[in-house]
Tab-separated table of C-alpha atoms in Angstrom:
chain	number	residue	atom	x	y	z
J	1	MET	CA	91.299	135.182	113.589
J	2	LEU	CA	91.022	131.874	112.034
J	3	THR	CA	93.285	130.897	109.274
J	4	PRO	CA	91.520	130.089	106.158
J	5	PRO	CA	91.938	126.102	105.149
J	6	ARG	CA	94.502	125.345	103.111
J	7	THR	CA	93.701	124.903	99.452
J	8	VAL	CA	95.355	121.752	97.671
J	9	VAL	CA	95.474	121.290	94.040
J	10	ARG	CA	96.109	117.899	92.751
J	11	ARG	CA	98.714	117.405	89.986
J	12	ASP	CA	96.341	115.022	88.153
J	13	GLY	CA	93.101	117.637	88.537
J	14	GLY	CA	93.599	118.566	84.967
J	15	LEU	CA	94.205	121.798	83.199
J	16	TYR	CA	91.462	123.760	84.876
J	17	ALA	CA	91.919	122.721	88.562
J	18	LEU	CA	94.168	125.510	89.701
J	19	GLU	CA	91.885	128.116	88.234
J	20	ARG	CA	88.659	126.471	89.604
J	21	ALA	CA	90.629	126.437	93.108
J	22	LEU	CA	91.467	130.217	92.934
J	23	GLN	CA	87.779	130.935	91.908
J	24	ARG	CA	86.617	129.022	94.894
J	25	ARG	CA	88.642	131.114	97.117
J	26	GLY	CA	86.859	134.189	95.586
J	27	PHE	CA	89.424	134.982	92.687
J	28	ARG	CA	86.709	135.252	89.880
J	29	HIS	CA	89.001	136.207	86.982
J	30	VAL	CA	92.188	134.581	86.808
J	31	ALA	CA	94.622	135.955	84.073
J	32	GLY	CA	97.208	133.698	82.301
J	33	ALA	CA	100.192	135.007	80.571
J	34	ASP	CA	103.027	133.528	78.662
J	35	GLU	CA	105.264	134.161	75.686
J	36	ALA	CA	106.580	132.614	72.135
J	37	GLY	CA	109.950	133.073	70.667
J	38	ARG	CA	112.227	133.257	73.597
J	39	GLY	CA	114.607	130.572	72.129
J	40	ALA	CA	114.311	132.180	68.428
J	41	CYS	CA	117.394	134.050	67.197
J	42	ALA	CA	115.027	135.780	64.678
J	43	GLY	CA	111.785	137.491	64.621
J	44	PRO	CA	110.014	138.945	67.638
J	45	LEU	CA	108.969	138.250	71.221
J	46	VAL	CA	105.484	137.850	71.595
J	47	ALA	CA	103.761	137.733	75.056
J	48	ALA	CA	99.832	137.439	75.417
J	49	ALA	CA	97.604	137.161	78.368
J	50	ALA	CA	94.175	135.891	78.584
J	51	VAL	CA	91.223	135.202	81.395
J	52	LEU	CA	88.652	132.680	80.613
J	53	PRO	CA	84.986	132.778	81.898
J	54	GLU	CA	84.229	130.550	84.690
J	55	GLY	CA	82.558	127.191	84.238
J	56	ARG	CA	81.795	125.190	81.046
J	57	ARG	CA	82.071	128.174	78.815
J	58	GLY	CA	85.833	128.422	79.841
J	59	GLU	CA	86.690	125.041	79.073
J	60	ILE	CA	88.059	124.714	75.352
J	61	ASP	CA	88.181	121.369	73.792
J	62	GLY	CA	91.809	120.350	73.206
J	63	LEU	CA	93.275	123.204	74.877
J	64	ALA	CA	97.079	122.326	76.040
J	65	ASP	CA	100.337	123.747	75.834
J	66	SER	CA	100.833	125.290	72.274
J	67	LYS	CA	104.199	123.351	72.018
J	68	LEU	CA	102.238	119.981	72.201
J	69	LEU	CA	99.449	121.097	69.466
J	70	THR	CA	99.637	120.503	65.900
J	71	PRO	CA	99.483	124.041	63.817
J	72	ALA	CA	96.209	122.933	62.599
J	73	SER	CA	94.969	122.439	66.290
J	74	ARG	CA	96.701	125.591	67.593
J	75	GLU	CA	94.719	127.774	64.742
J	76	ARG	CA	91.358	126.399	65.831
J	77	ILE	CA	91.915	126.954	69.572
J	78	TYR	CA	93.315	130.290	68.968
J	79	GLY	CA	89.929	130.988	67.625
J	80	GLU	CA	88.121	129.404	70.531
J	81	VAL	CA	90.169	131.390	72.827
J	82	VAL	CA	89.280	134.783	70.880
J	83	ALA	CA	85.732	133.978	70.856
J	84	ARG	CA	85.197	132.882	74.650
J	85	ALA	CA	87.783	134.960	76.458
J	86	LEU	CA	86.528	137.492	78.808
J	87	ALA	CA	89.675	139.562	77.784
J	88	TYR	CA	92.835	138.828	76.126
J	89	ALA	CA	95.751	140.778	74.679
J	90	VAL	CA	99.109	140.439	72.806
J	91	VAL	CA	102.010	142.274	72.888
J	92	VAL	CA	104.852	141.959	70.184
J	93	ILE	CA	108.545	142.931	70.896
J	94	PRO	CA	110.958	143.195	67.704
J	95	ALA	CA	114.119	141.862	67.356
J	96	GLU	CA	115.729	145.234	67.676
J	97	GLU	CA	114.012	146.048	71.258
J	98	VAL	CA	115.189	142.337	72.194
J	99	ASP	CA	118.745	143.132	71.621
J	100	ALA	CA	118.562	146.724	73.227
J	101	ARG	CA	116.931	145.782	76.227
J	102	GLY	CA	118.100	142.060	76.760
J	103	LEU	CA	115.817	139.197	76.477
J	104	HIS	CA	114.609	138.577	80.032
J	105	VAL	CA	113.927	142.167	80.538
J	106	CYS	CA	111.816	142.274	77.254
J	107	ASN	CA	110.185	139.116	78.407
J	108	VAL	CA	108.782	140.318	81.781
J	109	ALA	CA	107.972	143.490	80.391
J	110	ALA	CA	105.893	142.179	77.550
J	111	MET	CA	103.734	139.976	79.965
J	112	ARG	CA	103.365	142.902	82.142
J	113	ARG	CA	101.980	145.053	79.222
J	114	ALA	CA	99.689	142.391	78.115
J	115	LEU	CA	98.116	141.840	81.736
J	116	ALA	CA	97.766	145.495	81.765
J	117	SER	CA	96.243	145.576	78.374
J	118	LEU	CA	93.195	143.356	79.619
J	119	THR	CA	89.918	144.901	79.544
J	120	THR	CA	88.692	142.755	82.301
J	121	ARG	CA	90.858	143.335	85.442
J	122	PRO	CA	92.295	140.129	86.923
J	123	GLU	CA	92.383	139.466	90.501
J	124	TYR	CA	94.833	136.824	90.250
J	125	VAL	CA	97.570	136.118	87.827
J	126	LEU	CA	99.308	133.156	86.840
J	127	THR	CA	102.559	133.403	84.446
J	128	ASP	CA	104.196	130.669	82.851
J	129	GLY	CA	107.921	130.229	84.717
J	130	PHE	CA	108.869	133.812	85.579
J	131	GLY	CA	107.333	136.212	88.049
J	132	VAL	CA	105.985	139.515	86.760
J	133	ASP	CA	106.229	142.272	89.268
J	134	GLY	CA	104.716	145.661	89.014
J	135	LEU	CA	101.075	144.229	89.454
J	136	ASP	CA	98.689	145.615	91.836
J	137	VAL	CA	97.205	141.916	92.044
J	138	PRO	CA	98.279	138.866	93.950
J	139	GLY	CA	99.946	136.321	91.512
J	140	LEU	CA	101.962	132.689	90.989
J	141	ALA	CA	104.964	131.687	88.660
J	142	VAL	CA	104.039	128.333	87.702
J	143	TRP	CA	106.594	125.978	86.275
J	144	LYS	CA	105.355	124.631	83.330
J	145	GLY	CA	102.131	126.756	83.512
J	146	ASP	CA	100.872	126.289	80.157
J	147	GLN	CA	100.852	122.487	81.028
J	148	VAL	CA	99.226	123.027	84.379
J	149	ALA	CA	96.769	125.948	84.058
J	150	ALA	CA	94.179	126.965	81.311
J	151	CYS	CA	94.434	130.223	81.021
J	152	VAL	CA	98.268	130.250	80.782
J	153	ALA	CA	97.753	127.531	78.241
J	154	ALA	CA	95.302	129.995	75.919
J	155	ALA	CA	97.841	132.920	76.314
J	156	SER	CA	100.794	130.502	75.015
J	157	VAL	CA	98.295	129.671	71.954
J	158	LEU	CA	97.554	133.287	71.121
J	159	ALA	CA	101.168	134.348	71.695
J	160	LYS	CA	102.259	131.111	69.604
J	161	VAL	CA	99.697	131.491	66.415
J	162	THR	CA	100.452	135.561	66.403
J	163	ARG	CA	104.239	134.746	66.374
J	164	ASP	CA	103.952	132.055	63.640
J	165	ARG	CA	101.808	134.436	61.437
J	166	ILE	CA	104.457	137.029	61.740
J	167	MET	CA	107.079	134.840	60.656
J	168	VAL	CA	105.170	133.446	57.627
J	169	GLU	CA	104.902	136.995	56.793
J	170	LEU	CA	108.511	137.657	57.262
J	171	ASP	CA	109.191	134.789	54.998
J	172	GLY	CA	107.689	136.506	52.141
J	173	ARG	CA	110.157	139.588	52.628
J	174	TYR	CA	113.131	137.233	53.720
J	175	PRO	CA	112.916	134.141	51.458
J	176	ARG	CA	116.463	133.303	51.562
J	177	TYR	CA	116.142	132.071	55.478
J	178	GLY	CA	113.099	129.724	55.663
J	179	PHE	CA	111.403	131.522	58.487
J	180	ALA	CA	108.177	129.992	57.346
J	181	GLU	CA	109.212	126.641	58.133
J	182	HIS	CA	111.618	126.722	61.450
J	183	LYS	CA	109.888	130.257	62.484
J	184	GLY	CA	113.301	131.665	63.436
J	185	TYR	CA	114.489	128.945	65.752
J	186	ILE	CA	118.017	127.597	65.483
J	187	THR	CA	117.767	124.742	63.196
J	188	ALA	CA	120.540	123.283	60.648
J	189	GLU	CA	118.688	124.996	57.688
J	190	HIS	CA	118.631	127.975	59.405
J	191	THR	CA	122.231	127.959	60.474
J	192	ALA	CA	123.098	126.998	56.903
J	193	ALA	CA	121.242	130.017	55.526
J	194	LEU	CA	122.745	132.392	57.877
J	195	ARG	CA	126.144	131.132	56.944
J	196	GLU	CA	125.450	131.716	53.243
J	197	HIS	CA	123.620	135.059	53.396
J	198	GLY	CA	124.633	136.670	56.721
J	199	PRO	CA	121.896	137.783	59.033
J	200	CYS	CA	119.144	140.407	57.863
J	201	ARG	CA	117.430	142.998	60.235
J	202	GLU	CA	115.109	140.456	61.637
J	203	HIS	CA	117.803	138.506	63.420
J	204	ARG	CA	118.808	139.027	66.993
J	205	PHE	CA	122.450	140.281	67.238
J	206	SER	CA	122.612	139.562	70.881
J	207	TYR	CA	122.491	135.860	70.271
J	208	VAL	CA	125.815	134.333	70.072
J	209	ASN	CA	125.263	132.440	66.800
J	210	VAL	CA	123.993	135.689	65.035
J	211	ALA	CA	126.814	137.560	66.582
J	212	THR	CA	129.616	135.102	65.563
J	213	ILE	CA	128.274	134.612	61.796
J	214	SER	CA	128.113	138.525	61.788
J	215	GLY	CA	131.594	138.915	62.879
J	216	ARG	CA	130.215	141.180	65.690
J	217	ASP	CA	131.070	138.490	68.359
J	218	GLY	CA	133.560	140.599	70.023
J	219	ARG	CA	131.099	143.310	71.192
J	220	PRO	CA	128.965	143.416	73.831
J	221	PRO	CA	125.518	141.911	73.359
J	222	ARG	CA	123.644	145.368	73.672
J	223	SER	CA	126.047	147.240	70.681
J	224	ARG	CA	126.137	144.191	68.517
J	225	ARG	CA	123.183	145.048	66.133
J	226	PRO	CA	124.632	147.075	63.477
J	227	VAL	CA	123.065	150.345	62.009
J	228	VAL	CA	121.761	149.515	58.562
J	229	GLU	CA	119.791	151.173	55.831
J	230	GLY	CA	116.684	149.837	54.236
J	231	PRO	CA	114.360	147.166	55.443
J	232	ASP	CA	114.776	143.956	53.270
J	233	GLU	CA	118.560	143.619	52.759
J	234	PRO	CA	120.752	141.311	54.607
J	235	ILE	CA	123.318	142.865	56.923
J	236	GLU	CA	126.971	142.644	55.595
J	237	ARG	CA	129.261	140.391	57.840
J	238	SER	CA	132.161	142.245	59.190
J	239	GLY	CA	134.295	139.551	59.775
J	240	ALA	CA	134.801	136.055	58.958
J	241	SER	CA	132.112	133.822	60.229
J	242	GLY	CA	132.084	131.068	62.594
J	243	GLY	CA	130.477	127.511	63.358
J	244	THR	CA	129.053	128.321	66.638
J	245	VAL	CA	125.735	127.622	67.336
J	246	GLY	CA	124.057	129.273	70.397
J	247	VAL	CA	121.608	131.594	72.011
J	248	ALA	CA	121.240	134.373	73.914
J	249	LEU	CA	123.155	134.844	77.099
J	250	GLY	CA	121.990	132.732	80.050
J	251	GLU	CA	120.268	130.022	77.837
J	252	GLN	CA	121.777	126.865	76.482
J	253	PRO	CA	121.743	125.567	72.933
J	254	ARG	CA	119.008	123.378	71.852
J	255	PRO	CA	119.691	120.277	69.988
J	256	PRO	CA	119.127	120.207	66.022
J	257	ALA	CA	115.651	119.464	65.297
J	258	PRO	CA	113.343	118.895	62.242
J	259	VAL	CA	112.437	121.876	60.352
J	260	GLY	CA	108.862	122.754	61.837
J	261	GLU	CA	109.088	120.700	65.324
J	262	ASP	CA	107.914	123.306	67.483
J	263	VAL	CA	108.122	120.920	70.483
J	264	VAL	CA	112.016	120.580	70.354
J	265	MET	CA	112.382	124.161	69.086
J	266	GLU	CA	110.513	125.609	72.053
J	267	GLY	CA	112.526	123.366	74.448
J	268	GLY	CA	109.546	120.893	75.235
J	269	VAL	CA	109.667	116.957	75.219
J	270	ARG	CA	108.339	114.834	72.162
């Protein structure tokens, strides 16, 4: 039996080259999946999946990694993705579940749920950075996939815009923290608000900086979140606060960033 010819995708082939190569090999419906909020210490983790149509209809002007777009461009492209996609799905994982199950477990599970929710069944799956098991179709984890594959970039925009909207809503409930500006990421302003007011129920207590300020840093990550009454009250600190700035176990602290600087806060490059 003859081995099919090897498919080579050039790095300079553009955002659509990988999907087009897969489609030429018979995988018509290529789904991309990505998340937003992995590095934030407050608010939900949001994952999205999208299948773009073949040909020119699937080419969206200005589509790129959501971290490299301005808020206005993200909103415009979000509308284009929703209008053009053959299928898309968004899954929201609350902070409480991130604390209970762990960040990586929630991240992979959320992408799996988003892919399973697509009304058009994908024939191939591309994910950003992490492989997703439990799928009954072939897939590939792509390093910086939101900068390499259009369907992953589309998913990143869906996830980012959805999460930003949620954080703006949370800012109305918890105005002390500035969620509308920094979207729950670790900035100097967010850290100062945490030290002054303590965490609220939307913070992730499995993250080192929140656990330290809440006085629960001596507890295992899964048991750090306290049981609280009422949806809107800050949670009382049980010990002296410290100056530790950190993120979830297994991640590295990010450098201080200007408020609203999505590229740095999400780990990108200016």
